[in-house]
Amino acid sequence: MSEAQVQLRLSIADRVRAKTPQVWDAFIDGLIDFSRVRDISMAIEKLRRDESIARLDDRVLAYAADHTGAELRQWLRRFVQRVEADLAVERAEAERAERHVTVTHGDESMAWLNAYLPSHLAAVIEARLRQEARKPADPDDDRTVAQREADLLVAWCTSSDATTSAVDANIAVTVAADVLAGAAFGFAESTDGAWAAPASWIADVVGTGSTFWHRIVVDPVKDDVLSHEYLGRFAPDTLATALQFLHGVCQAPGCMVPAERCDLDHRIPHPHGPTNGDNMGPLCRRHHDLKGHGVLHWSTSPPRPPTKPMVIEIYPPTPTVVMEYVPT
């Protein structure tokens, strides 16, 4: 190891040992590894209040011990944003001021185009690229999906005179009720947990008048889209959309594939199991195949209980129905 690497490890150890003794003891006892200690140390560095750090020390081990590193990093980000929401919003505003685009030319006549953007806008770009590139292609078009995405981005950047942004994608976020009402600082979080943005940024997008919002029911309440039972094998669009927003990611333990890229699987296979919200959930194609071969065992109850905040809001390109979320 280099001298700089050794110094970095020592500073991480000093910070964790001094500020989160329970985490340090768990590391010494072998209950968590160094990579998790490093991630926890990075979260400590962002926290400014002693009571927040003490709260982290009390809560993080229960999650860190039996979740993957990617899941822990998402949990830590959400924790920092919730316990010190006001400071987290200040940091986000400062970072937004640093947005920029860089072009780096490389060998073989190719270059990298990099953009440092607010997460909700980058998510819109990603969603539009994925949607457009996967539309039925010309039979004579032998480009891969990745190549079509690259070509679309070039076309959008070089053939438009627009100087203002136009949102045209289905992006779902969760927002706590008090944050949505403007009574508290807070973040709007993507359904797969991959990113979050200050709720005021999302409100600014809605305020342009070019978007439509609707609320999705994400609990099996009487007469909502999750409690209805449908007669065929395949879920209708309303149920499929609600389940994607409810779960966010593949329901196999530790899998982080976004739900919109997953199959909707019957926990109790059709036709013995009903086509409804209680019996269905997203599984990525790999885990769906493993389940079909008997390698992955999925119980009749969801392995990952949903933990969404009070309200789910999405802004699609066309108007939709307004519904309320009723938590259990």
PDB file of C-alpha atoms in Angstrom, residues 54-261:
ATOM      1  CA  ALA A  54     -25.034   9.175  17.847  1.00  0.00           C
ATOM      2  CA  ARG A  55     -28.273   8.226  16.112  1.00  0.00           C
ATOM      3  CA  LEU A  56     -26.287   6.757  13.225  1.00  0.00           C
ATOM      4  CA  ASP A  57     -24.167   4.713  15.640  1.00  0.00           C
ATOM      5  CA  ASP A  58     -27.332   3.303  17.231  1.00  0.00           C
ATOM      6  CA  ARG A  59     -29.065   2.349  13.982  1.00  0.00           C
ATOM      7  CA  VAL A  60     -26.603   1.520  11.249  1.00  0.00           C
ATOM      8  CA  LEU A  61     -25.330  -1.863  12.471  1.00  0.00           C
ATOM      9  CA  ALA A  62     -28.737  -3.529  12.306  1.00  0.00           C
ATOM     10  CA  TYR A  63     -28.835  -2.708   8.600  1.00  0.00           C
ATOM     11  CA  ALA A  64     -25.158  -3.021   7.664  1.00  0.00           C
ATOM     12  CA  ALA A  65     -24.745  -6.557   8.986  1.00  0.00           C
ATOM     13  CA  ASP A  66     -27.179  -8.246   6.577  1.00  0.00           C
ATOM     14  CA  HIS A  67     -27.329  -5.997   3.494  1.00  0.00           C
ATOM     15  CA  THR A  68     -25.021  -5.548   0.536  1.00  0.00           C
ATOM     16  CA  GLY A  69     -22.581  -2.680   0.229  1.00  0.00           C
ATOM     17  CA  ALA A  70     -24.722  -0.992  -2.439  1.00  0.00           C
ATOM     18  CA  GLU A  71     -27.815  -1.195  -0.232  1.00  0.00           C
ATOM     19  CA  LEU A  72     -25.872   0.202   2.732  1.00  0.00           C
ATOM     20  CA  ARG A  73     -24.619   3.170   0.697  1.00  0.00           C
ATOM     21  CA  GLN A  74     -28.197   4.012  -0.296  1.00  0.00           C
ATOM     22  CA  TRP A  75     -29.339   3.641   3.327  1.00  0.00           C
ATOM     23  CA  LEU A  76     -26.558   5.976   4.513  1.00  0.00           C
ATOM     24  CA  ARG A  77     -27.416   8.598   1.887  1.00  0.00           C
ATOM     25  CA  ARG A  78     -31.077   8.529   2.904  1.00  0.00           C
ATOM     26  CA  PHE A  79     -30.121   8.705   6.582  1.00  0.00           C
ATOM     27  CA  VAL A  80     -27.964  11.805   6.103  1.00  0.00           C
ATOM     28  CA  GLN A  81     -30.659  13.495   4.009  1.00  0.00           C
ATOM     29  CA  ARG A  82     -33.370  12.808   6.567  1.00  0.00           C
ATOM     30  CA  VAL A  83     -31.680  13.552   9.896  1.00  0.00           C
ATOM     31  CA  GLU A  84     -30.014  16.756   8.655  1.00  0.00           C
ATOM     32  CA  ALA A  85     -32.261  17.648   5.754  1.00  0.00           C
ATOM     33  CA  ASP A  86     -31.610  21.383   5.997  1.00  0.00           C
ATOM     34  CA  LEU A  87     -27.832  20.979   5.723  1.00  0.00           C
ATOM     35  CA  ALA A  88     -28.172  18.351   2.984  1.00  0.00           C
ATOM     36  CA  VAL A  89     -30.301  20.733   0.919  1.00  0.00           C
ATOM     37  CA  GLU A  90     -27.647  23.454   1.348  1.00  0.00           C
ATOM     38  CA  ARG A  91     -24.948  21.076   0.057  1.00  0.00           C
ATOM     39  CA  ALA A  92     -27.142  20.066  -2.874  1.00  0.00           C
ATOM     40  CA  GLU A  93     -27.730  23.698  -3.821  1.00  0.00           C
ATOM     41  CA  ALA A  94     -23.989  24.365  -3.683  1.00  0.00           C
ATOM     42  CA  GLU A  95     -23.274  21.345  -5.880  1.00  0.00           C
ATOM     43  CA  ARG A  96     -25.950  22.361  -8.394  1.00  0.00           C
ATOM     44  CA  ALA A  97     -24.019  25.593  -8.911  1.00  0.00           C
ATOM     45  CA  GLU A  98     -21.070  23.442 -10.067  1.00  0.00           C
ATOM     46  CA  ARG A  99     -22.965  21.787 -12.946  1.00  0.00           C
ATOM     47  CA  HIS A 100     -20.899  21.615 -16.107  1.00  0.00           C
ATOM     48  CA  VAL A 101     -20.082  19.626 -19.247  1.00  0.00           C
ATOM     49  CA  THR A 102     -16.627  18.440 -20.286  1.00  0.00           C
ATOM     50  CA  VAL A 103     -15.327  16.864 -23.480  1.00  0.00           C
ATOM     51  CA  THR A 104     -12.167  14.745 -23.335  1.00  0.00           C
ATOM     52  CA  HIS A 105     -10.689  13.579 -26.619  1.00  0.00           C
ATOM     53  CA  GLY A 106      -9.032  10.181 -26.614  1.00  0.00           C
ATOM     54  CA  ASP A 107      -7.243   7.862 -28.983  1.00  0.00           C
ATOM     55  CA  GLU A 108      -8.781   6.085 -31.983  1.00  0.00           C
ATOM     56  CA  SER A 109     -10.795   9.188 -32.975  1.00  0.00           C
ATOM     57  CA  MET A 110     -13.178   8.885 -30.016  1.00  0.00           C
ATOM     58  CA  ALA A 111     -13.996  11.184 -27.093  1.00  0.00           C
ATOM     59  CA  TRP A 112     -15.825  11.221 -23.748  1.00  0.00           C
ATOM     60  CA  LEU A 113     -18.748  13.598 -23.185  1.00  0.00           C
ATOM     61  CA  ASN A 114     -19.314  14.050 -19.441  1.00  0.00           C
ATOM     62  CA  ALA A 115     -22.023  16.117 -17.770  1.00  0.00           C
ATOM     63  CA  TYR A 116     -22.333  16.934 -14.064  1.00  0.00           C
ATOM     64  CA  LEU A 117     -26.087  17.489 -13.682  1.00  0.00           C
ATOM     65  CA  PRO A 118     -28.834  17.486 -11.040  1.00  0.00           C
ATOM     66  CA  SER A 119     -29.926  13.887 -10.510  1.00  0.00           C
ATOM     67  CA  HIS A 120     -33.576  14.346 -11.463  1.00  0.00           C
ATOM     68  CA  LEU A 121     -32.599  15.847 -14.824  1.00  0.00           C
ATOM     69  CA  ALA A 122     -30.034  13.126 -15.488  1.00  0.00           C
ATOM     70  CA  ALA A 123     -32.751  10.580 -14.697  1.00  0.00           C
ATOM     71  CA  VAL A 124     -35.014  12.200 -17.300  1.00  0.00           C
ATOM     72  CA  ILE A 125     -32.258  11.952 -19.923  1.00  0.00           C
ATOM     73  CA  GLU A 126     -31.621   8.307 -19.027  1.00  0.00           C
ATOM     74  CA  ALA A 127     -35.328   7.435 -19.173  1.00  0.00           C
ATOM     75  CA  ARG A 128     -35.812   9.109 -22.559  1.00  0.00           C
ATOM     76  CA  LEU A 129     -32.739   7.406 -24.028  1.00  0.00           C
ATOM     77  CA  ARG A 130     -33.804   3.981 -22.818  1.00  0.00           C
ATOM     78  CA  GLN A 131     -37.356   4.439 -24.040  1.00  0.00           C
ATOM     79  CA  GLU A 132     -36.486   5.779 -27.489  1.00  0.00           C
ATOM     80  CA  ALA A 133     -33.613   3.377 -28.167  1.00  0.00           C
ATOM     81  CA  ARG A 134     -35.778   0.346 -27.406  1.00  0.00           C
ATOM     82  CA  LYS A 135     -38.625   1.218 -29.729  1.00  0.00           C
ATOM     83  CA  PRO A 136     -39.112  -1.231 -32.637  1.00  0.00           C
ATOM     84  CA  ALA A 137     -36.263  -0.540 -35.035  1.00  0.00           C
ATOM     85  CA  ASP A 138     -36.047  -0.692 -38.795  1.00  0.00           C
ATOM     86  CA  PRO A 139     -35.327  -4.294 -39.849  1.00  0.00           C
ATOM     87  CA  ASP A 140     -32.275  -3.030 -41.692  1.00  0.00           C
ATOM     88  CA  ASP A 141     -30.969  -1.220 -38.593  1.00  0.00           C
ATOM     89  CA  ASP A 142     -28.214  -3.457 -37.187  1.00  0.00           C
ATOM     90  CA  ARG A 143     -27.116  -1.064 -34.434  1.00  0.00           C
ATOM     91  CA  THR A 144     -27.070  -2.262 -30.830  1.00  0.00           C
ATOM     92  CA  VAL A 145     -29.224  -0.565 -28.200  1.00  0.00           C
ATOM     93  CA  ALA A 146     -26.123   1.140 -26.797  1.00  0.00           C
ATOM     94  CA  GLN A 147     -25.231   2.482 -30.226  1.00  0.00           C
ATOM     95  CA  ARG A 148     -28.765   3.785 -30.765  1.00  0.00           C
ATOM     96  CA  GLU A 149     -28.625   5.559 -27.395  1.00  0.00           C
ATOM     97  CA  ALA A 150     -25.353   7.246 -28.345  1.00  0.00           C
ATOM     98  CA  ASP A 151     -26.716   8.312 -31.723  1.00  0.00           C
ATOM     99  CA  LEU A 152     -29.912   9.671 -30.150  1.00  0.00           C
ATOM    100  CA  LEU A 153     -27.929  11.782 -27.690  1.00  0.00           C
ATOM    101  CA  VAL A 154     -25.887  13.266 -30.514  1.00  0.00           C
ATOM    102  CA  ALA A 155     -29.044  13.998 -32.499  1.00  0.00           C
ATOM    103  CA  TRP A 156     -30.728  15.707 -29.554  1.00  0.00           C
ATOM    104  CA  CYS A 157     -27.656  17.834 -28.819  1.00  0.00           C
ATOM    105  CA  THR A 158     -26.965  18.867 -32.404  1.00  0.00           C
ATOM    106  CA  SER A 159     -30.396  19.274 -33.993  1.00  0.00           C
ATOM    107  CA  SER A 160     -32.233  21.446 -31.449  1.00  0.00           C
ATOM    108  CA  ASP A 161     -32.174  25.199 -30.866  1.00  0.00           C
ATOM    109  CA  ALA A 162     -33.814  24.876 -27.434  1.00  0.00           C
ATOM    110  CA  THR A 163     -32.184  26.802 -24.601  1.00  0.00           C
ATOM    111  CA  THR A 164     -34.587  25.670 -21.880  1.00  0.00           C
ATOM    112  CA  SER A 165     -35.199  22.160 -20.587  1.00  0.00           C
ATOM    113  CA  ALA A 166     -38.258  20.120 -21.532  1.00  0.00           C
ATOM    114  CA  VAL A 167     -39.144  17.139 -19.361  1.00  0.00           C
ATOM    115  CA  ASP A 168     -40.608  14.262 -21.353  1.00  0.00           C
ATOM    116  CA  ALA A 169     -40.210  11.093 -19.324  1.00  0.00           C
ATOM    117  CA  ASN A 170     -41.970   9.050 -16.655  1.00  0.00           C
ATOM    118  CA  ILE A 171     -39.978   9.704 -13.473  1.00  0.00           C
ATOM    119  CA  ALA A 172     -41.333   8.597 -10.087  1.00  0.00           C
ATOM    120  CA  VAL A 173     -40.200  10.002  -6.745  1.00  0.00           C
ATOM    121  CA  THR A 174     -41.278   9.563  -3.135  1.00  0.00           C
ATOM    122  CA  VAL A 175     -41.866  12.636  -1.015  1.00  0.00           C
ATOM    123  CA  ALA A 176     -42.850  12.810   2.663  1.00  0.00           C
ATOM    124  CA  ALA A 177     -46.135  14.618   3.243  1.00  0.00           C
ATOM    125  CA  ASP A 178     -44.672  17.430   5.374  1.00  0.00           C
ATOM    126  CA  VAL A 179     -41.900  18.022   2.817  1.00  0.00           C
ATOM    127  CA  LEU A 180     -44.405  18.064  -0.024  1.00  0.00           C
ATOM    128  CA  ALA A 181     -46.435  20.669   1.851  1.00  0.00           C
ATOM    129  CA  GLY A 182     -43.335  22.835   2.358  1.00  0.00           C
ATOM    130  CA  ALA A 183     -43.435  22.448   6.149  1.00  0.00           C
ATOM    131  CA  ALA A 184     -39.999  20.817   6.361  1.00  0.00           C
ATOM    132  CA  PHE A 185     -36.765  20.436   4.440  1.00  0.00           C
ATOM    133  CA  GLY A 186     -36.456  17.177   2.584  1.00  0.00           C
ATOM    134  CA  PHE A 187     -35.718  15.243  -0.567  1.00  0.00           C
ATOM    135  CA  ALA A 188     -37.662  13.561  -3.327  1.00  0.00           C
ATOM    136  CA  GLU A 189     -36.210  10.091  -3.787  1.00  0.00           C
ATOM    137  CA  SER A 190     -36.305   7.868  -6.849  1.00  0.00           C
ATOM    138  CA  THR A 191     -38.259   4.647  -6.472  1.00  0.00           C
ATOM    139  CA  ASP A 192     -35.152   2.487  -6.913  1.00  0.00           C
ATOM    140  CA  GLY A 193     -33.240   4.558  -4.331  1.00  0.00           C
ATOM    141  CA  ALA A 194     -30.443   5.355  -6.777  1.00  0.00           C
ATOM    142  CA  TRP A 195     -30.747   9.136  -6.443  1.00  0.00           C
ATOM    143  CA  ALA A 196     -32.530  11.921  -4.608  1.00  0.00           C
ATOM    144  CA  ALA A 197     -33.030  15.633  -5.192  1.00  0.00           C
ATOM    145  CA  PRO A 198     -34.312  18.448  -2.957  1.00  0.00           C
ATOM    146  CA  ALA A 199     -38.102  18.494  -3.161  1.00  0.00           C
ATOM    147  CA  SER A 200     -38.012  22.162  -4.177  1.00  0.00           C
ATOM    148  CA  TRP A 201     -36.167  21.211  -7.384  1.00  0.00           C
ATOM    149  CA  ILE A 202     -38.993  18.870  -8.353  1.00  0.00           C
ATOM    150  CA  ALA A 203     -41.521  21.572  -7.480  1.00  0.00           C
ATOM    151  CA  ASP A 204     -39.677  23.939  -9.831  1.00  0.00           C
ATOM    152  CA  VAL A 205     -40.115  21.437 -12.676  1.00  0.00           C
ATOM    153  CA  VAL A 206     -43.824  21.126 -11.923  1.00  0.00           C
ATOM    154  CA  GLY A 207     -44.154  24.901 -11.746  1.00  0.00           C
ATOM    155  CA  THR A 208     -43.173  25.264 -15.385  1.00  0.00           C
ATOM    156  CA  GLY A 209     -46.656  24.080 -16.343  1.00  0.00           C
ATOM    157  CA  SER A 210     -45.284  21.641 -18.911  1.00  0.00           C
ATOM    158  CA  THR A 211     -45.731  18.576 -16.713  1.00  0.00           C
ATOM    159  CA  PHE A 212     -48.562  16.718 -15.009  1.00  0.00           C
ATOM    160  CA  TRP A 213     -48.441  15.110 -11.586  1.00  0.00           C
ATOM    161  CA  HIS A 214     -50.404  12.229 -10.186  1.00  0.00           C
ATOM    162  CA  ARG A 215     -50.341  10.149  -7.045  1.00  0.00           C
ATOM    163  CA  ILE A 216     -50.070   6.386  -7.188  1.00  0.00           C
ATOM    164  CA  VAL A 217     -51.684   4.139  -4.572  1.00  0.00           C
ATOM    165  CA  VAL A 218     -48.958   1.857  -3.239  1.00  0.00           C
ATOM    166  CA  ASP A 219     -50.781  -0.114  -0.576  1.00  0.00           C
ATOM    167  CA  PRO A 220     -53.422  -2.872  -0.888  1.00  0.00           C
ATOM    168  CA  VAL A 221     -56.367  -0.760   0.217  1.00  0.00           C
ATOM    169  CA  LYS A 222     -59.924  -1.659  -0.693  1.00  0.00           C
ATOM    170  CA  ASP A 223     -60.905  -0.520  -4.194  1.00  0.00           C
ATOM    171  CA  ASP A 224     -57.442   0.629  -5.297  1.00  0.00           C
ATOM    172  CA  VAL A 225     -55.376  -0.773  -8.163  1.00  0.00           C
ATOM    173  CA  LEU A 226     -53.357  -3.092  -5.922  1.00  0.00           C
ATOM    174  CA  SER A 227     -56.301  -4.791  -4.241  1.00  0.00           C
ATOM    175  CA  HIS A 228     -58.148  -5.634  -7.449  1.00  0.00           C
ATOM    176  CA  GLU A 229     -57.695  -9.109  -8.886  1.00  0.00           C
ATOM    177  CA  TYR A 230     -57.315  -9.433 -12.649  1.00  0.00           C
ATOM    178  CA  LEU A 231     -58.340 -12.494 -14.632  1.00  0.00           C
ATOM    179  CA  GLY A 232     -55.417 -13.019 -17.029  1.00  0.00           C
ATOM    180  CA  ARG A 233     -51.808 -13.900 -16.410  1.00  0.00           C
ATOM    181  CA  PHE A 234     -50.364 -10.480 -17.271  1.00  0.00           C
ATOM    182  CA  ALA A 235     -50.903  -7.401 -15.086  1.00  0.00           C
ATOM    183  CA  PRO A 236     -52.626  -4.402 -16.711  1.00  0.00           C
ATOM    184  CA  ASP A 237     -50.632  -1.195 -17.080  1.00  0.00           C
ATOM    185  CA  THR A 238     -52.144   0.411 -13.968  1.00  0.00           C
ATOM    186  CA  LEU A 239     -51.104  -2.478 -11.720  1.00  0.00           C
ATOM    187  CA  ALA A 240     -47.704  -2.844 -13.378  1.00  0.00           C
ATOM    188  CA  THR A 241     -46.934   0.861 -12.905  1.00  0.00           C
ATOM    189  CA  ALA A 242     -48.057   0.835  -9.269  1.00  0.00           C
ATOM    190  CA  LEU A 243     -45.915  -2.223  -8.483  1.00  0.00           C
ATOM    191  CA  GLN A 244     -42.863  -0.658 -10.133  1.00  0.00           C
ATOM    192  CA  PHE A 245     -43.238   2.495  -8.056  1.00  0.00           C
ATOM    193  CA  LEU A 246     -43.975   0.528  -4.893  1.00  0.00           C
ATOM    194  CA  HIS A 247     -40.942  -1.773  -4.938  1.00  0.00           C
ATOM    195  CA  GLY A 248     -38.427   0.271  -6.923  1.00  0.00           C
ATOM    196  CA  VAL A 249     -35.996  -2.600  -7.589  1.00  0.00           C
ATOM    197  CA  CYS A 250     -35.916  -6.351  -8.183  1.00  0.00           C
ATOM    198  CA  GLN A 251     -37.205  -8.180  -5.123  1.00  0.00           C
ATOM    199  CA  ALA A 252     -34.407 -10.768  -5.036  1.00  0.00           C
ATOM    200  CA  PRO A 253     -32.270 -10.087  -1.935  1.00  0.00           C
ATOM    201  CA  GLY A 254     -29.486  -7.634  -2.715  1.00  0.00           C
ATOM    202  CA  CYS A 255     -30.459  -7.082  -6.363  1.00  0.00           C
ATOM    203  CA  MET A 256     -30.565  -3.414  -7.418  1.00  0.00           C
ATOM    204  CA  VAL A 257     -31.967  -3.720 -10.966  1.00  0.00           C
ATOM    205  CA  PRO A 258     -34.666  -1.000 -11.346  1.00  0.00           C
ATOM    206  CA  ALA A 259     -38.207  -2.381 -11.323  1.00  0.00           C
ATOM    207  CA  GLU A 260     -39.070  -0.930 -14.737  1.00  0.00           C
ATOM    208  CA  ARG A 261     -36.483  -3.276 -16.268  1.00  0.00           C
TER     209      ARG A 261
END
